[in-house]
XYZ file of C-alpha atoms in Angstrom:
412
model
C -19.467 15.122 5.858
C -17.226 17.437 3.910
C -16.484 18.627 0.420
C -13.137 18.097 -0.961
C -11.512 19.165 -4.035
C -7.698 18.299 -4.915
C -5.215 20.391 -6.969
C -1.740 19.566 -8.083
C 0.973 22.153 -8.740
C 4.720 22.134 -9.152
C 7.104 24.661 -7.580
C 10.762 25.084 -8.579
C 11.734 22.369 -5.949
C 8.702 20.305 -4.985
C 5.534 18.832 -6.026
C 2.457 19.526 -3.798
C -0.991 18.271 -3.402
C -3.548 20.667 -2.173
C -6.632 19.479 -0.528
C -9.209 22.141 -0.372
C -11.974 21.112 2.188
C -15.006 22.938 3.544
C -15.946 21.285 6.917
C -19.637 21.168 7.922
C -20.654 22.557 11.411
C -19.995 20.314 14.338
C -21.424 20.451 17.931
C -19.541 22.059 20.822
C -18.507 19.639 23.591
C -19.206 20.481 27.216
C -16.355 21.938 29.248
C -14.283 19.285 31.079
C -11.709 18.883 33.702
C -8.457 17.205 32.925
C -5.468 16.020 35.378
C -2.316 15.250 33.679
C 1.158 14.058 34.576
C 3.828 15.166 32.132
C 5.841 12.362 30.477
C 9.188 14.004 31.357
C 8.343 14.693 34.841
C 7.535 12.349 37.664
C 5.297 14.451 39.761
C 3.505 17.223 37.764
C -0.250 17.020 38.115
C -2.502 19.577 36.648
C -6.298 20.597 36.064
C -7.304 21.758 32.786
C -10.537 23.400 31.673
C -11.692 22.892 28.223
C -13.192 25.970 26.681
C -14.089 25.240 23.064
C -14.528 22.798 20.457
C -11.471 20.801 19.474
C -12.159 21.202 15.793
C -13.367 24.749 14.831
C -15.471 25.378 11.809
C -13.122 26.710 9.169
C -12.227 26.539 5.547
C -8.544 25.902 5.036
C -6.029 24.632 2.426
C -4.122 21.523 3.695
C -0.623 21.827 2.067
C 0.953 18.273 2.232
C 3.701 17.408 -0.208
C 2.769 14.816 -2.565
C 5.520 12.397 -1.241
C 4.600 12.791 2.332
C 3.986 9.672 4.428
C 5.651 7.333 2.054
C 8.448 4.997 2.977
C 11.125 4.189 0.636
C 12.137 0.984 2.351
C 10.387 -2.428 1.303
C 9.953 -3.543 5.003
C 6.370 -3.844 6.491
C 6.398 -2.010 9.045
C 7.369 1.457 23.652
C 7.219 -0.480 26.100
C 6.944 -3.869 25.080
C 7.203 -2.670 21.567
C 9.735 -3.940 18.918
C 12.697 -2.506 17.336
C 11.835 -0.271 14.261
C 13.162 -0.943 10.943
C 15.904 1.606 9.866
C 14.064 3.701 7.316
C 10.709 2.655 8.082
C 9.900 5.823 10.001
C 12.030 8.322 8.079
C 10.010 11.406 9.584
C 11.177 10.473 13.065
C 13.470 13.123 14.447
C 15.581 13.361 17.728
C 15.400 16.780 19.477
C 18.778 17.244 21.104
C 18.967 19.345 24.232
C 22.580 20.147 25.247
C 23.580 17.633 22.662
C 21.713 14.741 24.276
C 18.404 13.049 23.220
C 15.490 15.030 24.913
C 12.202 14.440 22.887
C 10.910 13.018 19.716
C 9.380 14.820 16.887
C 8.316 14.385 13.288
C 9.320 15.924 10.133
C 6.200 17.539 8.440
C 7.952 19.332 5.451
C 11.484 20.149 4.518
C 11.617 22.935 6.828
C 9.548 22.063 9.785
C 9.116 19.633 12.677
C 6.210 18.793 14.819
C 6.799 18.094 18.687
C 5.314 18.720 22.150
C 5.187 22.080 23.668
C 6.513 20.985 26.969
C 9.654 19.783 25.222
C 10.623 23.325 24.220
C 8.838 25.499 26.728
C 10.890 28.413 27.948
C 14.058 26.746 26.822
C 16.338 29.035 24.509
C 16.244 27.788 20.902
C 19.960 27.970 20.987
C 20.174 24.802 23.252
C 18.422 22.664 20.841
C 19.649 20.646 17.764
C 17.670 18.314 15.488
C 18.865 14.969 14.464
C 17.201 13.493 11.301
C 17.658 10.192 9.596
C 18.617 8.505 12.767
C 18.000 5.050 14.043
C 19.914 5.092 17.259
C 19.215 7.575 20.278
C 23.032 8.172 21.201
C 24.534 11.166 19.441
C 27.799 9.441 18.467
C 27.688 10.529 14.652
C 28.142 6.830 13.751
C 25.151 6.943 11.303
C 26.265 8.001 7.882
C 22.548 8.367 6.924
C 21.725 10.850 9.580
C 22.262 14.752 9.854
C 22.285 17.047 12.736
C 21.186 20.647 12.355
C 21.967 23.759 14.641
C 20.191 27.157 14.817
C 16.751 25.734 14.924
C 13.643 28.068 16.023
C 11.439 26.440 18.430
C 7.774 27.831 18.753
C 5.529 26.485 21.597
C 1.747 26.926 21.184
C 0.935 30.197 23.007
C -1.690 28.493 25.036
C 0.644 25.987 26.758
C 1.751 26.197 30.368
C 3.215 23.755 32.656
C 0.569 24.181 35.139
C -2.159 22.892 32.639
C -0.451 21.083 29.759
C -3.119 22.538 27.726
C -2.444 23.043 23.988
C 0.840 20.746 24.258
C 2.194 21.318 20.793
C 5.106 23.118 19.239
C 6.756 23.496 15.890
C 10.448 23.739 15.214
C 11.804 25.623 12.142
C 14.931 24.096 10.572
C 17.639 26.454 9.369
C 17.709 25.197 5.919
C 15.371 22.850 3.697
C 16.443 19.320 4.215
C 17.095 17.123 1.210
C 15.088 13.924 1.186
C 16.583 10.474 1.187
C 15.365 7.052 2.051
C 15.904 7.915 5.738
C 14.710 11.517 5.888
C 11.249 12.230 4.506
C 8.134 14.096 5.799
C 4.968 12.527 7.442
C 1.407 13.693 6.253
C -0.499 16.137 8.378
C -4.210 14.959 8.726
C -6.814 16.832 6.695
C -10.272 17.452 8.043
C -11.451 14.217 6.556
C -8.853 12.192 8.266
C -9.551 13.919 11.436
C -13.070 12.585 11.562
C -12.271 9.178 10.514
C -12.740 6.655 13.274
C -9.675 4.770 13.952
C -9.153 1.700 15.946
C -5.227 1.410 16.043
C -2.235 3.615 15.902
C 1.413 3.068 15.948
C 3.761 5.217 18.250
C 7.431 5.358 17.898
C 10.261 6.682 20.081
C 13.422 6.177 21.990
C 11.718 6.398 25.427
C 12.314 4.275 28.292
C 11.635 0.654 27.884
C 9.816 0.364 31.259
C 8.809 2.743 34.051
C 12.008 3.813 35.849
C 14.176 1.622 33.435
C 16.609 2.584 30.755
C 15.815 4.637 27.649
C 15.884 2.352 24.217
C 18.900 2.799 22.104
C 17.267 1.762 19.012
C 14.169 3.302 17.766
C 10.997 1.431 18.900
C 7.560 1.157 17.696
C 4.264 -0.231 19.254
C 0.870 -0.564 18.093
C -1.879 0.742 20.468
C -5.568 0.680 20.359
C -7.355 4.221 20.530
C -9.626 4.433 23.091
C -12.802 6.448 23.179
C -12.566 9.467 25.388
C -15.471 8.550 27.614
C -14.165 4.848 28.012
C -10.786 6.226 28.827
C -12.368 8.465 31.494
C -14.148 5.636 33.045
C -10.857 3.594 33.168
C -9.283 6.258 35.021
C -12.053 6.542 37.470
C -11.933 2.964 38.222
C -8.387 3.377 39.123
C -9.123 6.280 41.461
C -8.043 8.902 38.860
C -10.725 11.726 38.254
C -9.566 12.353 34.864
C -11.583 13.610 31.770
C -10.021 13.658 28.444
C -10.417 16.833 26.414
C -11.495 16.790 22.633
C -8.058 18.133 21.749
C -6.600 14.974 23.133
C -6.497 11.262 22.192
C -6.298 8.424 24.613
C -4.654 5.065 23.480
C -3.476 2.110 25.272
C -4.514 -1.311 26.387
C -6.908 -2.028 29.347
C -4.393 -4.519 30.784
C -1.452 -2.203 30.227
C 1.759 -3.622 29.203
C 2.479 -1.375 26.058
C 2.654 2.316 26.436
C 4.848 5.362 25.621
C 7.227 6.601 28.503
C 9.658 9.050 29.653
C 11.839 10.248 26.646
C 8.884 9.460 24.103
C 7.566 12.941 24.520
C 6.776 14.908 21.266
C 7.082 11.571 19.392
C 4.214 11.004 16.737
C 1.245 8.700 16.779
C 0.761 7.440 13.323
C -1.785 5.892 11.242
C -1.194 4.302 7.837
C -3.712 3.941 4.959
C -3.879 0.443 3.889
C -4.491 1.531 0.177
C -2.158 4.398 -0.339
C 0.364 3.197 2.294
C 0.733 6.866 3.280
C 1.367 7.501 7.070
C -0.413 10.441 8.792
C 0.662 11.856 12.158
C -2.672 12.070 14.146
C -1.155 12.594 17.758
C 1.831 13.691 19.512
C 2.908 12.077 22.878
C 2.035 14.440 25.673
C 1.204 12.956 29.096
C 0.179 10.130 31.154
C 0.119 8.497 34.684
C 3.112 6.069 34.915
C 3.939 4.015 32.016
C 2.034 0.966 30.622
C -0.183 0.452 33.663
C -3.527 -1.162 33.626
C -6.411 1.114 32.784
C -4.135 4.202 32.642
C -3.662 4.750 28.883
C -1.346 7.380 27.462
C -2.645 10.847 26.509
C -1.722 12.294 23.024
C -2.302 15.745 21.649
C -4.702 15.577 18.844
C -2.909 17.182 15.661
C -6.222 17.674 13.812
C -7.359 20.089 16.320
C -4.237 22.509 15.766
C -4.331 22.554 11.859
C -5.320 26.238 11.754
C -2.419 27.154 14.215
C 0.110 24.930 12.421
C -0.652 26.448 9.102
C -0.699 30.036 10.435
C 2.596 29.590 12.321
C 4.588 28.010 9.394
C 3.207 30.635 7.171
C 3.916 33.689 9.395
C 7.537 32.474 10.192
C 8.328 31.561 6.743
C 7.439 35.134 5.630
C 9.664 36.461 8.377
C 12.689 34.639 7.300
C 12.300 34.626 3.605
C 11.347 38.316 3.140
C 13.404 41.282 4.460
C 11.007 44.407 4.941
C 12.274 47.798 4.588
C 12.798 49.775 7.864
C 10.251 52.388 8.731
C 12.847 54.242 10.982
C 16.445 54.024 12.018
C 17.250 51.680 14.890
C 20.742 52.844 15.512
C 20.122 54.141 18.873
C 18.068 51.359 19.995
C 19.606 48.477 22.080
C 17.356 45.537 22.989
C 17.504 41.984 24.518
C 15.379 39.049 23.926
C 11.818 39.443 25.264
C 12.515 43.289 25.954
C 9.693 45.768 25.397
C 11.009 48.943 23.707
C 9.427 52.259 22.938
C 10.430 54.249 19.910
C 9.258 57.293 18.118
C 6.430 56.875 15.700
C 7.737 57.227 12.084
C 6.067 59.904 9.771
C 5.988 57.389 7.073
C 5.620 53.679 7.198
C 7.421 51.467 4.533
C 6.717 47.831 4.461
C 6.307 45.130 1.853
C 2.758 44.333 1.295
C 3.166 40.618 1.694
C 4.541 41.025 5.204
C 1.625 43.231 6.490
C -1.279 45.517 5.488
C -1.368 49.065 6.516
C -4.212 51.288 7.564
C -4.585 53.719 4.700
C -5.946 56.523 6.863
C -3.496 56.465 9.761
C -0.496 54.755 8.035
C -0.050 52.885 11.277
C 0.545 49.085 11.367
C -2.414 46.850 11.996
C -2.375 44.062 14.610
C 0.073 41.257 14.144
C 2.307 43.078 11.807
C 5.957 42.179 11.720
C 8.726 44.647 11.759
C 12.548 44.221 11.442
C 15.254 46.206 13.539
C 18.795 45.853 12.087
C 21.757 46.678 14.039
C 24.191 49.122 12.314
C 27.037 46.593 12.726
C 27.285 43.704 10.200
C 28.353 41.289 12.901
C 24.901 41.853 14.926
C 21.863 39.663 14.404
C 18.648 40.689 12.746
C 16.132 41.367 15.371
C 12.325 41.013 14.817
C 9.604 42.738 16.719
C 5.953 42.421 16.767
C 3.228 45.254 17.495
C 1.370 44.657 20.709
C -2.159 43.297 20.167
C -3.699 46.460 21.569
C -1.737 49.368 20.429
C -1.709 52.615 22.393
C -0.303 55.812 20.891
C 0.743 58.383 23.430
C 2.800 61.488 22.841
C 3.719 60.180 19.401
C 5.209 56.995 20.605
C 4.335 53.415 20.047
C 5.230 50.309 22.096
C 6.935 47.190 20.388
C 7.623 43.621 21.661
C 10.816 41.784 20.777
C 9.858 38.177 19.677
C 13.169 36.621 18.607
C 16.710 37.604 17.909
C 17.501 34.722 15.542
C 19.473 35.692 12.264
C 17.330 36.048 9.158
C 17.898 33.407 6.694
């Protein structure tokens, strides 16, 4: 059960619906072990230990745009799936790597895309492009309704590694706020009420391979899959000789007999449910992993989006602040030269100046608190703005502080 209150407000550009929800306590599941195979790798096997509850107890504001999850077309609605109607999934994006389709994703507001962490992990953001409003996989610029954006910022969940496939979720910040059309619209994120609803079926869309080892789909595909109880899914895998335990932060979906599934190339694509009354669509899962494609009793594994709502909201808020506000400099960086991911040491400033909306200062020491964000600007106009973040545990020695560079993308 949960208490819910909805507020409506209008900004200069968008109408928003705020759902304020207070969740009641939940029980913590037992630790589990999971063996996963990456959808974009043929031989990755991993073991994952579940450490905490998938849905923490928290109070939060779910900021979904009022027009999220709505299709502008009048049509009813990936293996052995069917061709999706153009415009029926206007939130679907193609993540291009080196100008070729790499993964899927979903637009969750005018500035942000949701995808899988293994799609972007340790790949420079400069190599990615995001294609919106597209119905075809090929990047030949023949679709007048589509648009391609460069200079995106990819942010993988900090808990993800390829050795575990844990926390397989990522956000991509677009360089500009996109204009909505019949073919470009956001999908809704789940709220805490949606997260606890029992669903029997979901739709997965993507441009992945039409069969294991086969060719990728040229036209966007969609397939309806039954959502499998995690314990039942575990038993199916064990019957097939796979000692697999699904974590609460994951969803299992597929048919006992196989035949329909996500496959390579579908990674990062959304798993969607649509409310029969409001006709709104919500992304509840992200294509993450599996063993083979569409095999009997080996359903696909999806990242459960509702388990990561706090991280999604915190990350979007944090990076929107970084790029929308330019703090004053606490010291002159003219003599500092850094590269991406470098650690630099600089003299502690006598007085720190920072906009209060970016960070809070310790009034006694005038030193930045944990998680404050700072900006270093090169003295040359052609150089990029570089953002750095204080270490989680700051140590002051000989009047010096250590700083870590987190991105060198230009501020928008």
